[in-house]
XYZ file of C-alpha atoms in Angstrom:
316
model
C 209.109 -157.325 -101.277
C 205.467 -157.713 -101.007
C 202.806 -157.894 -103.711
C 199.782 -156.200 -104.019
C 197.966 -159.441 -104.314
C 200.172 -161.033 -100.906
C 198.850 -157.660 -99.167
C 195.580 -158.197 -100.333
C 195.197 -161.897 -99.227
C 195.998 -160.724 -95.956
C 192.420 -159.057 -95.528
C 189.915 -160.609 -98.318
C 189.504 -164.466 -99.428
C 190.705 -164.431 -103.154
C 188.507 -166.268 -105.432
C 189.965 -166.936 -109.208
C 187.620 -166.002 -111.795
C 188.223 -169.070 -114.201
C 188.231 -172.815 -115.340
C 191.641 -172.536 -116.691
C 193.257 -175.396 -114.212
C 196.626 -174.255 -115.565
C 195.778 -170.622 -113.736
C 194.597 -171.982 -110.336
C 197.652 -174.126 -109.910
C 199.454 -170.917 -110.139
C 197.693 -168.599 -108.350
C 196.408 -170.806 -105.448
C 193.134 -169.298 -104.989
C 191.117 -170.391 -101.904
C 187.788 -170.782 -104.195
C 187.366 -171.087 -107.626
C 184.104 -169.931 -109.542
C 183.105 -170.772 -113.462
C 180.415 -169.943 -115.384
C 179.354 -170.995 -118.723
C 181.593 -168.315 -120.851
C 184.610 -169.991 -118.268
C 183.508 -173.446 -119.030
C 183.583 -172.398 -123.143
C 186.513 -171.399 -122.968
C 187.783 -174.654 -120.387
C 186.375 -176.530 -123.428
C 188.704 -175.386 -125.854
C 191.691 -175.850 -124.004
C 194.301 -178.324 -124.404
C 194.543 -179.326 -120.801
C 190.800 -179.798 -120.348
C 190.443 -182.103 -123.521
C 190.868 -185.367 -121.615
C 187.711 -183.870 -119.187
C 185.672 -183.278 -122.260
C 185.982 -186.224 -123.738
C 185.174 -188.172 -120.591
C 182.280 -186.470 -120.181
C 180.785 -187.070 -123.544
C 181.484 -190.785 -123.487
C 179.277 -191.398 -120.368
C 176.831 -189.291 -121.683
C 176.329 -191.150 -124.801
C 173.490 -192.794 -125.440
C 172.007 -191.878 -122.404
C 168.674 -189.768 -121.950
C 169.422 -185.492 -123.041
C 172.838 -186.687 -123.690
C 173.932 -182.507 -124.472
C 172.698 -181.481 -121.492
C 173.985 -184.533 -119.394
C 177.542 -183.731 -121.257
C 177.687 -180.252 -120.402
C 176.472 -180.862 -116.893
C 179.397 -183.684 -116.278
C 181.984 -181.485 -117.940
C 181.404 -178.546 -115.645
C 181.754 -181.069 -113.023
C 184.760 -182.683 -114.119
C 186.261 -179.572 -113.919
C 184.905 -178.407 -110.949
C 186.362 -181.942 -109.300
C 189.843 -180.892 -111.018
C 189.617 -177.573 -109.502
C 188.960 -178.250 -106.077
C 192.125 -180.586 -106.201
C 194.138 -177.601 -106.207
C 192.658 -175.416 -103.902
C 191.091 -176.037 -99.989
C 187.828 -174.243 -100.578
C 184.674 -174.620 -102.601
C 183.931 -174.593 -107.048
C 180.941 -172.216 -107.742
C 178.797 -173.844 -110.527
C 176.105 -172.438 -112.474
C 172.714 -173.891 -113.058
C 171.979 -173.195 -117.249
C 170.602 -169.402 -117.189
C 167.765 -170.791 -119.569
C 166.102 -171.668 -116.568
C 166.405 -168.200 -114.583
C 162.632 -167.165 -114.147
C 161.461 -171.139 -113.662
C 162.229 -171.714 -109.561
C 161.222 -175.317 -110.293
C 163.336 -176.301 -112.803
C 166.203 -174.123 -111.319
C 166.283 -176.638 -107.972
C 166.055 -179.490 -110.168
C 169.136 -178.604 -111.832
C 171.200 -177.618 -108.627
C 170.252 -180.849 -107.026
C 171.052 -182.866 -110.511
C 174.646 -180.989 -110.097
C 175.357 -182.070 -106.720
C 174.485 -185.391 -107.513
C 177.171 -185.475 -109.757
C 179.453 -183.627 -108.134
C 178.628 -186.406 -105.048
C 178.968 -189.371 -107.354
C 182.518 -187.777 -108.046
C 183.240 -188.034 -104.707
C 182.734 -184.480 -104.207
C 180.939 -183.463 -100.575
C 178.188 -180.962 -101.224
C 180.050 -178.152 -98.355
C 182.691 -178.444 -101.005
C 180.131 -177.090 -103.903
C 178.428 -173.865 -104.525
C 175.631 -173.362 -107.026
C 175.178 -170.229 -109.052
C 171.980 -168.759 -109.669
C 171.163 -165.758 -111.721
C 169.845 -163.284 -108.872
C 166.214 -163.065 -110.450
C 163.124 -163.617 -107.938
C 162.460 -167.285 -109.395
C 166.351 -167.929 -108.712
C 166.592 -166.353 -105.133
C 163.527 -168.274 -104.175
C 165.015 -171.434 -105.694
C 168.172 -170.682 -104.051
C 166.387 -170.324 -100.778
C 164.842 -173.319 -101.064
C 168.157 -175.175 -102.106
C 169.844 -173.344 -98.193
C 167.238 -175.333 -97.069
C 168.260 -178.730 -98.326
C 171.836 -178.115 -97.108
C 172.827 -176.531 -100.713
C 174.415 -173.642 -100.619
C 174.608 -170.925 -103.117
C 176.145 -168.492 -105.138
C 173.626 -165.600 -106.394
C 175.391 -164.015 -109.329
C 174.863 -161.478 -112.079
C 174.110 -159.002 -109.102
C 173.212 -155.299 -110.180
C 170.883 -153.815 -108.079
C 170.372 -153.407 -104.450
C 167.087 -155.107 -104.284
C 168.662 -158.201 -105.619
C 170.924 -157.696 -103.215
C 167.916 -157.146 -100.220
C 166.078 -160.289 -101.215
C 169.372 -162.750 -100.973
C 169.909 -161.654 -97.707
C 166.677 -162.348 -96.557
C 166.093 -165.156 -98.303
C 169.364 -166.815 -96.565
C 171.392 -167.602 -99.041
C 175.462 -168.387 -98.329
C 177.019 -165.985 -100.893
C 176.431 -162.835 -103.527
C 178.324 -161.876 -106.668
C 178.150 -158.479 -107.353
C 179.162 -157.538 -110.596
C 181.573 -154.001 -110.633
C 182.780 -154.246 -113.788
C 179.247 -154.298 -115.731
C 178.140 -151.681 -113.477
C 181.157 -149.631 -114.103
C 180.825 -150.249 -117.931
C 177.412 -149.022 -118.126
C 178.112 -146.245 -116.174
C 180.895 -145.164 -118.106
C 178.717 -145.483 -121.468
C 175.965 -143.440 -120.459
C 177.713 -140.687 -118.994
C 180.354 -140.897 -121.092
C 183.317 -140.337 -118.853
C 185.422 -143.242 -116.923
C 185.690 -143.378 -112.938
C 188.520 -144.669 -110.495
C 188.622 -145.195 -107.250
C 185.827 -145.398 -104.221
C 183.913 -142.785 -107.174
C 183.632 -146.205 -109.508
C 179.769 -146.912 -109.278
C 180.657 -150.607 -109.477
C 182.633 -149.924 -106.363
C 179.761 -147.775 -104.741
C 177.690 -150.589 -105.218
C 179.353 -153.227 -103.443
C 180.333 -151.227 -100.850
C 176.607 -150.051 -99.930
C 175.597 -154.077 -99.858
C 178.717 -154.533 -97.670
C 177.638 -152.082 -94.820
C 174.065 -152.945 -95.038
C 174.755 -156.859 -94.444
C 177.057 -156.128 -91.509
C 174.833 -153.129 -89.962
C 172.054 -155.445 -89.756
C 174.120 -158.476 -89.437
C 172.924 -160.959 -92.699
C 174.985 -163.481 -92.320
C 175.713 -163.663 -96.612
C 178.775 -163.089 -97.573
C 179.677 -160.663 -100.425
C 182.058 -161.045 -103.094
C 182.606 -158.658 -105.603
C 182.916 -159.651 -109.122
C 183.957 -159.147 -112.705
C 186.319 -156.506 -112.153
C 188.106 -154.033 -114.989
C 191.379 -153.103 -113.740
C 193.206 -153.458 -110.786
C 192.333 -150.106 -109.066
C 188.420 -151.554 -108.464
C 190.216 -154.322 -106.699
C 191.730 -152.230 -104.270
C 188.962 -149.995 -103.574
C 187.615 -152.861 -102.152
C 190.183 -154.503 -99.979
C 188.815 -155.898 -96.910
C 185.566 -157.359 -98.536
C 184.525 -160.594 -97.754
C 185.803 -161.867 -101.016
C 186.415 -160.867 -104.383
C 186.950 -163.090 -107.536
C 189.434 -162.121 -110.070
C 190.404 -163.251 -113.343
C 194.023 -164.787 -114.166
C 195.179 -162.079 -115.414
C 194.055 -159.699 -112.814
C 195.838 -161.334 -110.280
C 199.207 -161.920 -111.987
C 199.047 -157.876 -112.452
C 198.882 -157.863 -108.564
C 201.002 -160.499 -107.930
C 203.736 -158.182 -109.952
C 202.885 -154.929 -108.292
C 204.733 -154.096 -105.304
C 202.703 -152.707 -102.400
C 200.764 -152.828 -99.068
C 196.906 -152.195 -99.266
C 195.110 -151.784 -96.274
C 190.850 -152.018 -95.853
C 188.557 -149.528 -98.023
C 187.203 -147.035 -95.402
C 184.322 -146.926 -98.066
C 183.627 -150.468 -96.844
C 182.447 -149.381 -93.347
C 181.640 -145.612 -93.386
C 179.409 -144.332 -95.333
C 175.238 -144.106 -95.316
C 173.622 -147.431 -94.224
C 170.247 -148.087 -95.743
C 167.258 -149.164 -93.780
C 166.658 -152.747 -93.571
C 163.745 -153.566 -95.412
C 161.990 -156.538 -96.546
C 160.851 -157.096 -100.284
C 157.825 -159.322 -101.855
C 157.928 -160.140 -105.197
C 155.663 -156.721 -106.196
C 158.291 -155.017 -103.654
C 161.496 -156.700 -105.322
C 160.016 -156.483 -109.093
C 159.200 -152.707 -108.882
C 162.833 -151.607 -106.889
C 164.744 -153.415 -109.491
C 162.858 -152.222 -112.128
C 163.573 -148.620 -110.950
C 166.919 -149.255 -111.591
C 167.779 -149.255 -115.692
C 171.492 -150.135 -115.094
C 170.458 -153.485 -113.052
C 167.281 -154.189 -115.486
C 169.615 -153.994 -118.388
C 172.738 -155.889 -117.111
C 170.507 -158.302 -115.646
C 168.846 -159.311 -118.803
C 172.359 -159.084 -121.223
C 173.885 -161.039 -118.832
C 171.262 -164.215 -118.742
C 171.489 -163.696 -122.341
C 174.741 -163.948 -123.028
C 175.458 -166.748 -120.850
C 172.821 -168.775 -122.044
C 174.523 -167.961 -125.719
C 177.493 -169.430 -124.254
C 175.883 -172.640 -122.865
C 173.914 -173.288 -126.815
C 177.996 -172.597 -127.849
C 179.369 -175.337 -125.498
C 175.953 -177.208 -125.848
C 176.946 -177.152 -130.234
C 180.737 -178.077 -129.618
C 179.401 -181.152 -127.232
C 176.616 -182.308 -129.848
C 179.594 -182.751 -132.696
C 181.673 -184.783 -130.014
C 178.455 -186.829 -129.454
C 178.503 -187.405 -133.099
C 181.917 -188.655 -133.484
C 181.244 -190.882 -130.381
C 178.284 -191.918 -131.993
């Protein structure tokens, strides 16, 4: 009998949500993303100890030897990954640097060099970039260099405006944050094509392909199954481990969201940074998510960055 998650392979490129190597080799993803809660987590498990540990040893007693060790251990297991699947690892540039552009190509490039010293070919490489005007414009610079990107913690629709037209490969969406704050402030849940999370990525799906932006759309951080099937027939979507074994253990055939193509399609409209700052600012879901969201990854990163330093100590 079919799965859910067979069905649903058969119209949308499944991305796992994870660094757990364990949970790719199962679920045979096409694409993989991480992100620095993923790679936290990757740290702490037994399979990924050996990675760790390589990582800090030829970062010792080198120059920024944290930072070089957390850079080469999201690498190493971005290099793991990719042996298991035929696609492309998403990696994310530290989201301390989300409103410096400068700083935020210097650390994509610094990435793929590692990921090419690996033996890693950057079409095989994504780099994620919180969706903030210094990171799109990074990110557009980085499309130009033959770097490709992945613009995550996606809220609003003007973040979703400027990737588009500042070319960049891929966009994250977030559903599940959107559905979360939704569901706090007016206190009552939502299924379905009536989840806001949903709404959201479908809205950015019919505007890219009614004015035919070439960025592809993956919906992300998802809640429960049902906002996974409300959007069958995106692009992509990227699930976590234990969203996909619940679909690979539900029986079923899904078929494409109609919300995906019918519905209102918005004006195509270009944004400068007054234009992009003021929409998204308009928006208190986006301007709140947006900010938590660099927050508490870059919490994350000073977590992974701590465990790394004590590992550096030993070593040293």
């Amino acid at each position: 009998m079919t799965s859910k998650l067979d069905s649903l392979k058969q119209h949308t490129l499944i991305v796992a949500d994870t660094g757990d190597i364990d949970a790719i080799r199962q679920h045979q993803p096409i694409d993989a993303t991480t992100n620095p809660s993923l790679l936290l987590k990757a740290a702490e498990l037994t399979s990924c100890e050996p990675l760790l540990e390589r990582a800090v040893n030829e970062a010792a007693g080198g120059a920024e030897p944290v930072s070089n060790a957390c850079d080469r251990f999201a690498v190493a297991v971005g290099s793991e990954i990719l042996g298991l699947i035929p696609g492309r690892i998403s990696t994310e540039v530290d989201a301390r640097l989300s409103f410096d552009q400068d700083a935020t190509f210097r650390k994509a490039c610094e990435l793929i060099e590692l990921y090419e010293r690996a033996g890693i070919t950057r079409d095989r490489v994504l780099i994620k970039i919180a969706a903030t005007w210094e990171g799109i414009q990074a990110a557009a610079a980085l499309e130009r260099e033959g770097i490709q990107c992945n613009l995550t913690l996606l809220f609003s629709f003007a973040q979703a405006r400027a990737c588009a037209d500042a070319g960049v490969y891929l966009i994250s969406p977030f559903v599940g944050r959107i559905y979360d704050w939704y569901k706090q402030h007016e206190g009552r849940d939502f299924s379905g094509t009536d989840d806001p999370g949903v709404q959201s990525v479908a809205r950015i799906f019919r505007y890219y392909k009614a004015h035919m932006y070439e960025t592809v759309v993956m919906g992300a951080s998802f809640r429960n199954t049902g906002q996974i099937e409300a959007l069958t027939g995106c692009d992509r979507l990227t699930i976590s481990p234990q969203l996909l074994q619940s679909l690979q253990e539900q029986p079923g055939t899904l078929q494409p969201s109609t919300i995906l193509r019918q519905g209102v399609v918005d004006e195509r409209i270009e944004l400068d940074q007054i234009a992009f700052r003021w929409a998204h600012n308009e928006d208190a879901m986006a301007t709140e998510k947006l900010a938590e969201g660099i927050r508490a990854f870059a919490a994350d990163q000073l977590k992974l960055e701590k465990l790394v330093a004590a590992k550096l100590g030993s070593v040293a």
